[in-house]
Short mmCIF file of C-alpha atoms and ligand atoms in Angstrom, two decimals:
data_model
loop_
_atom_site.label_atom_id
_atom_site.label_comp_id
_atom_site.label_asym_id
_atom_site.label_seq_id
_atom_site.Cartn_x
_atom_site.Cartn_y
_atom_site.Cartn_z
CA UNK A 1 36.67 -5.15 -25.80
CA UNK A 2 38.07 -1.61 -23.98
CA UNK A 3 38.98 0.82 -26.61
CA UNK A 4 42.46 0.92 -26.74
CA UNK A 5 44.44 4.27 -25.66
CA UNK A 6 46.83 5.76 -28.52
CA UNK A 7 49.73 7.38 -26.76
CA UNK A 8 48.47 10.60 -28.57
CA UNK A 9 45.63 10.74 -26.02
CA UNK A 10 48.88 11.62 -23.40
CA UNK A 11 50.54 14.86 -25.25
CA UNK A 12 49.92 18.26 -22.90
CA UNK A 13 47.27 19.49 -24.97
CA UNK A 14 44.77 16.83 -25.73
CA UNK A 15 43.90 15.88 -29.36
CA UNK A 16 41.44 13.29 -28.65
CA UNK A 17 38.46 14.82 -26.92
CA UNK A 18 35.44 12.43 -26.02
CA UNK A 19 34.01 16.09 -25.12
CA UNK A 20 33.08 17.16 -28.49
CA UNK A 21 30.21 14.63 -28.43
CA UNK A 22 28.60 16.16 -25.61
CA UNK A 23 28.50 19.25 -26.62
CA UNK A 24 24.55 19.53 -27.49
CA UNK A 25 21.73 17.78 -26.81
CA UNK A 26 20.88 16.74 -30.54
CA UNK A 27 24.81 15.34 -30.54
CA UNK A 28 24.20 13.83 -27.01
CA UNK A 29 21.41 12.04 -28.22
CA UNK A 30 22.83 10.92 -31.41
CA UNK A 31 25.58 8.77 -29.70
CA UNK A 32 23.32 7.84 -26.75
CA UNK A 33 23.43 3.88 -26.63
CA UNK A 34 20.85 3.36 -24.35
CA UNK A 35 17.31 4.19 -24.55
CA UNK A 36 13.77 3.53 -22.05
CA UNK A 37 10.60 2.92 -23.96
CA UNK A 38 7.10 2.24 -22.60
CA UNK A 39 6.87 -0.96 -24.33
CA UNK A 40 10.10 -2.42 -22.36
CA UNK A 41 8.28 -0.83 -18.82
CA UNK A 42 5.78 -3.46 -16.47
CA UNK A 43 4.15 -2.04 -13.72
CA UNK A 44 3.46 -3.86 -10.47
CA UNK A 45 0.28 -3.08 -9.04
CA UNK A 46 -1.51 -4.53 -5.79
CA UNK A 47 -5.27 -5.17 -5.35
CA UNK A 48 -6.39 -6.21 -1.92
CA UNK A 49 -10.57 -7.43 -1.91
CA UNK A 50 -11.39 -6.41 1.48
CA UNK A 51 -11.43 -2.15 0.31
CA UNK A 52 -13.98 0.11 -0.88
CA UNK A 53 -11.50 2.06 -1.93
CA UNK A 54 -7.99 2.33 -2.50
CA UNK A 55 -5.51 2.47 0.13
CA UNK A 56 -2.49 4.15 0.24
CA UNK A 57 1.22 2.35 1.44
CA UNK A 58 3.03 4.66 3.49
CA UNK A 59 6.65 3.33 2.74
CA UNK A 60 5.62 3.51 -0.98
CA UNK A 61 4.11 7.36 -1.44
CA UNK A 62 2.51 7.13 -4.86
CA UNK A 63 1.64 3.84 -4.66
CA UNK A 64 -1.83 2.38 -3.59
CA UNK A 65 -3.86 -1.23 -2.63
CA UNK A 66 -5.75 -0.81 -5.03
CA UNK A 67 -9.77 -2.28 -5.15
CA UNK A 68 -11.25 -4.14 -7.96
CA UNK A 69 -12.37 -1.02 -9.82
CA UNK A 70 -8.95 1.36 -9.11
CA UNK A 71 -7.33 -1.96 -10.61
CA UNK A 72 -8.98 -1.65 -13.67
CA UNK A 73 -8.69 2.15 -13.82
CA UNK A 74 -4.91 1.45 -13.20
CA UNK A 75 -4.74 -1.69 -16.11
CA UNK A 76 -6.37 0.65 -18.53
CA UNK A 77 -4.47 3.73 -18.27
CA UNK A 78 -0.95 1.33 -18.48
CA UNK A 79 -2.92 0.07 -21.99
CA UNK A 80 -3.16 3.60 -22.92
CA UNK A 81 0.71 4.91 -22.42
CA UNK A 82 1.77 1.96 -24.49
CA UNK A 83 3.32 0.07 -21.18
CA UNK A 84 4.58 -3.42 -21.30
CA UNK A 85 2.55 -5.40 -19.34
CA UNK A 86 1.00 -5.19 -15.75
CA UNK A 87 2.01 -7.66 -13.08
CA UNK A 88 -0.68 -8.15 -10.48
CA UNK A 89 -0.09 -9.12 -6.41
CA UNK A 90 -3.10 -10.01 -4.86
CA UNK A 91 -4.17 -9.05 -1.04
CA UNK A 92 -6.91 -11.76 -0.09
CA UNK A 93 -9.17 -11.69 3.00
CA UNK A 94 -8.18 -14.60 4.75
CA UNK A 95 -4.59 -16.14 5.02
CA UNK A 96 -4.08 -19.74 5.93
CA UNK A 97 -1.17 -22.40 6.43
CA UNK A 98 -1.32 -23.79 2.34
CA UNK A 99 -2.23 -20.64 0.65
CA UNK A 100 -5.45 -22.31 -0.17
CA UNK A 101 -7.26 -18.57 -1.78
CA UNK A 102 -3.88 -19.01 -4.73
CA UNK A 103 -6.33 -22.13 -6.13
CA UNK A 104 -9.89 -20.40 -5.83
CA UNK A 105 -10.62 -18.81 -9.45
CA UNK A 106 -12.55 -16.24 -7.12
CA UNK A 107 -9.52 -15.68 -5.33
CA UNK A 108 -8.18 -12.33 -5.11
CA UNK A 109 -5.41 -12.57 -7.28
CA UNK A 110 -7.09 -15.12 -9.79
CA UNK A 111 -10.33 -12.59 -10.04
CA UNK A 112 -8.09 -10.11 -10.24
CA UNK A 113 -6.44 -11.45 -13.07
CA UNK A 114 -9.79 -12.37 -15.00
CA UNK A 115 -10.89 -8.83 -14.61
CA UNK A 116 -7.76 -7.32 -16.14
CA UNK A 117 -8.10 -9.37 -18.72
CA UNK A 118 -11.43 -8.73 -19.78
CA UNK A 119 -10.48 -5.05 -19.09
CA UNK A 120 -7.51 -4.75 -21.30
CA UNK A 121 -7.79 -7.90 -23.72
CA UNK A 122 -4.69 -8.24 -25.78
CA UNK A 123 -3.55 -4.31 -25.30
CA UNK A 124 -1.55 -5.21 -22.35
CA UNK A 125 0.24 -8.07 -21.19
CA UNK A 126 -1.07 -9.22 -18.12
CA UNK A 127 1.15 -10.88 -15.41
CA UNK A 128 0.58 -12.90 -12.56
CA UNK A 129 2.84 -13.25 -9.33
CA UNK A 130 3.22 -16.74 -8.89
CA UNK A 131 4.03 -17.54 -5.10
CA UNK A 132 2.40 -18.23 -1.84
CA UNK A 133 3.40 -15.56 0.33
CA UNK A 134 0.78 -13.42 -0.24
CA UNK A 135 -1.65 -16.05 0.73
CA UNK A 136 -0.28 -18.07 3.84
CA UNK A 137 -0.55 -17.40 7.37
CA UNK A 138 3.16 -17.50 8.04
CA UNK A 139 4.11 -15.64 5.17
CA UNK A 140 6.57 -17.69 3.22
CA UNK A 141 6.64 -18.59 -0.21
CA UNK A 142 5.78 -22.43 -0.20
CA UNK A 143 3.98 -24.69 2.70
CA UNK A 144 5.61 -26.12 5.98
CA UNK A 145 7.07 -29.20 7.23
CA UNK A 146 6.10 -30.15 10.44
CA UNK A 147 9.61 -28.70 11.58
CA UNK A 148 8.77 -25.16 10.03
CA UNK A 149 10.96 -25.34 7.15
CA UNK A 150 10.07 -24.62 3.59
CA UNK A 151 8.85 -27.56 1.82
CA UNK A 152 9.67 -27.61 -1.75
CA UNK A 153 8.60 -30.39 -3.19
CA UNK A 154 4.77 -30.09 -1.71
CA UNK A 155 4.62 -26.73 -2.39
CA UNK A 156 5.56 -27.15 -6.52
CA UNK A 157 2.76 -29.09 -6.31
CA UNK A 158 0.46 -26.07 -5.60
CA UNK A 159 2.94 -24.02 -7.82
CA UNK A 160 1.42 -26.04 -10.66
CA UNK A 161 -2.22 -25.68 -9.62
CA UNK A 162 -1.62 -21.92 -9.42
CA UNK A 163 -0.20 -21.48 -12.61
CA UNK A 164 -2.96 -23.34 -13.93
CA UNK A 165 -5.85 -21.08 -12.11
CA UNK A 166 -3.52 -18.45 -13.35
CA UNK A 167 -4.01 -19.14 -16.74
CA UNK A 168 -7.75 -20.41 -16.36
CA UNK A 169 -8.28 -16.62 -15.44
CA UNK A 170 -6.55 -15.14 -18.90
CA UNK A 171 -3.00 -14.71 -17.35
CA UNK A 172 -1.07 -14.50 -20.56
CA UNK A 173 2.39 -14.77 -18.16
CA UNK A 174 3.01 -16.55 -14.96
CA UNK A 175 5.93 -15.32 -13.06
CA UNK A 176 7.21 -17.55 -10.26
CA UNK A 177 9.06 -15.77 -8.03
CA UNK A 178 9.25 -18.56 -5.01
CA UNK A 179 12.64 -19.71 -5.50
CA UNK A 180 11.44 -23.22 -5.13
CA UNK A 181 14.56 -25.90 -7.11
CA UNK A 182 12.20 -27.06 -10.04
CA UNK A 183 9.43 -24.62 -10.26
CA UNK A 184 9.92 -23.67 -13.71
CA UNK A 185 9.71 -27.44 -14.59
CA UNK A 186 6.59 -28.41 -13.21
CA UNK A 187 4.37 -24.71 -13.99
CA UNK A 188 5.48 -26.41 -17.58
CA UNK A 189 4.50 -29.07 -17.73
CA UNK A 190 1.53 -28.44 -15.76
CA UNK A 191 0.55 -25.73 -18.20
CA UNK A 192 1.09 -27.57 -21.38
CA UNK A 193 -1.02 -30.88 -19.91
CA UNK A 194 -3.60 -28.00 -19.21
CA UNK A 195 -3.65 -26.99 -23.05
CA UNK A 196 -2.05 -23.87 -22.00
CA UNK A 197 1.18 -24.17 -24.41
CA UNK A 198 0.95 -20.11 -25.17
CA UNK A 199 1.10 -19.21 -21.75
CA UNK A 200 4.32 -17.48 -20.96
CA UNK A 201 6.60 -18.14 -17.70
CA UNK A 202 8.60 -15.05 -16.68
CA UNK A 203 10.74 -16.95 -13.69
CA UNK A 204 12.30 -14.48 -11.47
CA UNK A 205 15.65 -16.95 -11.68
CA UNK A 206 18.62 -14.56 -9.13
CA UNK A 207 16.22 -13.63 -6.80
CA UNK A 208 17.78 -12.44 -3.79
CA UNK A 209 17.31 -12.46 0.18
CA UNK A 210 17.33 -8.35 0.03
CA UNK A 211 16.12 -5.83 2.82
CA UNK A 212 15.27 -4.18 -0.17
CA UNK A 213 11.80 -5.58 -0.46
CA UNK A 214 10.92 -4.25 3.23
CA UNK A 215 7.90 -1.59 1.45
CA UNK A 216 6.61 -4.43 -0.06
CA UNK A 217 5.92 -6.82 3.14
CA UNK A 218 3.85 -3.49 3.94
CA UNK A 219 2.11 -3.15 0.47
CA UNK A 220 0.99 -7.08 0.68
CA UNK A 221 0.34 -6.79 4.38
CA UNK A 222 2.81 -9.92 4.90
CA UNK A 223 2.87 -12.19 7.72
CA UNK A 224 6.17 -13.27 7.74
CA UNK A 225 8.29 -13.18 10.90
CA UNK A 226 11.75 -14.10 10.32
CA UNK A 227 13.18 -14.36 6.48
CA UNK A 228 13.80 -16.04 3.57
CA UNK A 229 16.96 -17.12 3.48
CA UNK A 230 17.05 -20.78 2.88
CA UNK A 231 15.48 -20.18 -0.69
CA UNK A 232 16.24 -17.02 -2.02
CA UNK A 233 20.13 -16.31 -2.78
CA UNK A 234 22.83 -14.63 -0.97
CA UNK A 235 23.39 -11.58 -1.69
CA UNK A 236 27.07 -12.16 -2.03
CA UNK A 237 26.69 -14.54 -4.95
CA UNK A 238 27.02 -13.73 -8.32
CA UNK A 239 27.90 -16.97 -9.97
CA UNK A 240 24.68 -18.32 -8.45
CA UNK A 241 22.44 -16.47 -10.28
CA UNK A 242 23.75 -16.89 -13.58
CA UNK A 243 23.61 -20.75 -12.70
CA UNK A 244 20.12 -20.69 -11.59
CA UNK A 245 18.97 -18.97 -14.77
CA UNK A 246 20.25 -21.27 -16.93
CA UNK A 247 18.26 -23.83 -15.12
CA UNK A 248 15.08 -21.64 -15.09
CA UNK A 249 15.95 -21.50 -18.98
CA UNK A 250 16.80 -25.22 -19.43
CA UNK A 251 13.27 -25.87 -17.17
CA UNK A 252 11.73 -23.87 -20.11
CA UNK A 253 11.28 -20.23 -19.13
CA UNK A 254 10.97 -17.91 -22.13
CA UNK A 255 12.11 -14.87 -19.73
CA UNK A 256 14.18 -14.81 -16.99
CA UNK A 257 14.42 -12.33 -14.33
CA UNK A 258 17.23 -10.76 -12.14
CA UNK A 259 15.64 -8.98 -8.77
CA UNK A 260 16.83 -6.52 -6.83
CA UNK A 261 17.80 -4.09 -9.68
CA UNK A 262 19.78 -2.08 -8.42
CA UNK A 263 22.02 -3.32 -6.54
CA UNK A 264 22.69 -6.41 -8.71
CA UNK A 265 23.36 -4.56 -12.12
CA UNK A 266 26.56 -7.10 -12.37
CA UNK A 267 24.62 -10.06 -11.79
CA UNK A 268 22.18 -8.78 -14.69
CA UNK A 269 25.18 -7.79 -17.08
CA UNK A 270 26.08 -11.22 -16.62
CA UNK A 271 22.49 -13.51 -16.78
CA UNK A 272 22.21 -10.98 -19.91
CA UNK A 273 24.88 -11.99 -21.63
CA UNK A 274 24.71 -15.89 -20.29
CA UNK A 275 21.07 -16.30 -21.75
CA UNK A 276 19.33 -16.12 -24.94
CA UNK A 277 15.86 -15.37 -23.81
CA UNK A 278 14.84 -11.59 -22.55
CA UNK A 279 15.75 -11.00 -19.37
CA UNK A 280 13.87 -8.75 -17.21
CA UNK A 281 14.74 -6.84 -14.12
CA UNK A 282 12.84 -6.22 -10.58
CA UNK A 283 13.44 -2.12 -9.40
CA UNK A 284 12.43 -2.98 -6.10
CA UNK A 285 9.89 -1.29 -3.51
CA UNK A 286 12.71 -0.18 -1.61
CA UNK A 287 14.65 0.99 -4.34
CA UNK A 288 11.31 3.13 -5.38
CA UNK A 289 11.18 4.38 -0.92
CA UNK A 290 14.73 5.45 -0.78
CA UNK A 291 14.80 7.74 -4.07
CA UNK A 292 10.73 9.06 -2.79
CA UNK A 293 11.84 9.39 0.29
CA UNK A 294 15.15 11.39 -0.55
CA UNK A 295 13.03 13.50 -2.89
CA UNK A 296 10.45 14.04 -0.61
CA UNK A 297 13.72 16.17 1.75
CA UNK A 298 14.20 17.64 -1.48
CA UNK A 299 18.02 15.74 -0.84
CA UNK A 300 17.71 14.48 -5.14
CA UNK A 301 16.13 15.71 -8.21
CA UNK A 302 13.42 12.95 -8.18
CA UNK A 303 12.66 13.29 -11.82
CA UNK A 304 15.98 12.92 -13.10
CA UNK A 305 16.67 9.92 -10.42
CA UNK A 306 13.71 7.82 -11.59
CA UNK A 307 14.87 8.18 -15.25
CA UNK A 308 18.64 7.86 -14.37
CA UNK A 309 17.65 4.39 -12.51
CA UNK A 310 15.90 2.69 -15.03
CA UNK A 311 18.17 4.07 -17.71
CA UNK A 312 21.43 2.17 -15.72
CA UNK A 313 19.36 -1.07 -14.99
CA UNK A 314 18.65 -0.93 -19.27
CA UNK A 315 22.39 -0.25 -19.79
CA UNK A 316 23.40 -3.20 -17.46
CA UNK A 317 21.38 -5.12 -19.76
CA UNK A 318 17.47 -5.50 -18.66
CA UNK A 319 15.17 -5.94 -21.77
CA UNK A 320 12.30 -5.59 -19.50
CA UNK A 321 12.00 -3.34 -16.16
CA UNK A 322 9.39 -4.45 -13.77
CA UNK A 323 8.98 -0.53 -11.60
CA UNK A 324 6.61 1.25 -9.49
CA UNK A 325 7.27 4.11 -11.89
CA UNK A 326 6.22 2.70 -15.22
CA UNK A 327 3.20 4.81 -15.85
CA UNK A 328 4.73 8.41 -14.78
CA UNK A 329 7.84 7.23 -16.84
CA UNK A 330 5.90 6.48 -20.02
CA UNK A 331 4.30 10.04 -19.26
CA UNK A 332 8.02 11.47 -18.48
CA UNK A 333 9.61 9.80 -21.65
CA UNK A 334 6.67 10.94 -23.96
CA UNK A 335 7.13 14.94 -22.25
C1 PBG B 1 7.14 -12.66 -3.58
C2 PBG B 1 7.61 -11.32 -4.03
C3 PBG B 1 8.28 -10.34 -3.27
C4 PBG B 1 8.47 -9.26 -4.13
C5 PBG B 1 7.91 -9.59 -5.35
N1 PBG B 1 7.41 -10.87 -5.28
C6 PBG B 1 8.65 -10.32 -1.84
C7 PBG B 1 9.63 -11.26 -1.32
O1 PBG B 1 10.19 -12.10 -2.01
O2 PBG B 1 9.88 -11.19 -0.11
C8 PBG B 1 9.16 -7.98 -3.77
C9 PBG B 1 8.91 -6.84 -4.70
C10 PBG B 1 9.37 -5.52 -4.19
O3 PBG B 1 10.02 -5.40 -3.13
O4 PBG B 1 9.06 -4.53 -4.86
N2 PBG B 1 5.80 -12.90 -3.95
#
């Protein structure tokens, strides 16, 4: 409910003044209702098995493809500021039409997980992008019908097979972010017939068709020609998100995830307050390029504007932020 407005707020000189609580840091931070901890941050992190050693993204300054050993660096040092979890996108050697190198358990991604995990144990949650697109030739998120569409049904069958390599390799979370109708369901299902009934599925539910991934086709060295519009949603849909994370919830995720951040702070506001499982929210590569790249003119204060976003994306109602920035936050928040 809005606070309602006495008419003594509208007398010439004002009585009520929602100045006085600003008037100091200490009082600024007493009333502050919002807060960023380390613990709430996850930090996305590429590893691509064909370097010797890491590689820089030039639409994402700061941010590297990273080898096996930079990987591990990176996992440890997230351990060490206190960060939420890490959630790992794997760059493999060779592509092909059914993702085929999501399956291997020497797979990029899969080794990458079991490495992590033997890296970091329990200190660190470890996350693992569940989705082709990294893998196939064409670059989409599930296999091909003969006609070039997506197939969803064939490709939850591989969904499940990943999830289960996934977890095989120590993943404590799988995070599907294909946008396949019934994903959730069958990683399940698949999981608990596996004996994997702990294993966590963080299913990025209102994911979005944005132009605001565009760094991260560069950071995963993506094939795809065209986009990915007949799966993920509209961005002009609101109600459509909310409804797909109650399915994601009903299929049995135990968090649900709103991406981009950003620009869809009503959509989270409103999967927050539809849901009673933590939600979590995506800050985008290109959200990350446009505030370094601003910052790098010297156009924004790029401190304050890293803090400021993931301050509004917790105030919109994100119990978890997925962001590029999660280990110089931690460092920022701790001063
Ligand atoms: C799909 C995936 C994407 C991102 C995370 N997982 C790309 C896409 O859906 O096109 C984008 C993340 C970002 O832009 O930071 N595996």
């Amino acid at each position: 409910q809005f606070p309602t407005v006495s008419s003594r707020s509208a007398v010439e000189t004002p009585v009520v003044r929602p100045r006085r609580l600003r008037t100091s840091e200490p009082m600024r931070r007493l009333v502050r209702e919002t807060s960023v901890e380390p613990r709430q941050l996850v930090l996305p992190v590429f590893v691509n098995e064909t370097l010797s050693e890491p590689k820089p993204i030039a639409s994402m300054p700061g941010v590297v493809q990273h080898t096996f050993a930079s990987l591990l660096d990176a996992a440890r040092e997230a351990a060490d500021l206190g960060l939420g979890g890490i959630m790992l996108f794997g760059v493999p050697a060779e592509k092909d039409a059914t993702g085929s190198g999501s399956l291997d358990p020497d797979g990029v991604l899969n080794r990458a997980v079991r490495e992590v995990r033997e890296a970091v144990g329990d200190r660190l949650t470890v996350m693992a992008d569940l989705c082709l697109d990294e893998f196939t030739d064409h670059g989409h998120c599930g296999v091909l019908t003969a006609d070039g569409t997506v197939d969803n049904d064939a490709t939850l069958e591989i969904y499940a097979a990943m999830a289960v390599a996934q977890a095989e390799a120590g993943a404590h979370v799988v995070a599907p972010s294909g946008m396949m109708d019934g994903q959730v369901a069958v990683i399940r299902d698949a999981l608990d017939d596996a004996g994997f009934t702990d294993v966590v599925i963080l299913a990025y539910s209102a994911k979005y068709a944005s132009a605001f991934y565009g760094p991260f086709r560069d950071a995963v060295d993506s094939s795809l020609d065209g986009d990915r519009r007949t799966y993920q949603q509209d961005p002009a849909n609101a109600l459509e998100g909310i409804r797909e994370a109650l399915l994601d919830v009903d299929e049995g995720a135990d968090m649900v995830m709103v991406k981009p951040a950003m620009g869809y702070l009503d959509v989270l506001r409103q999967v927050k307050d539809a849901v009673d499982v933590p939600v979590a929210a995506y800050n985008v590569s290109g959200e990350y390029a446009m505030v370094e790249a601003a910052a790098a003119n010297g156009w924004i204060n790029r401190e304050a504007a890293i803090l400021e976003s993931l301050i509004s994306i917790r105030r919109a109602g994100a119990d978890v932020v997925l962001t590029y920035w999660a280990a110089e936050a931690a460092r920022l928040l701790r001063g």
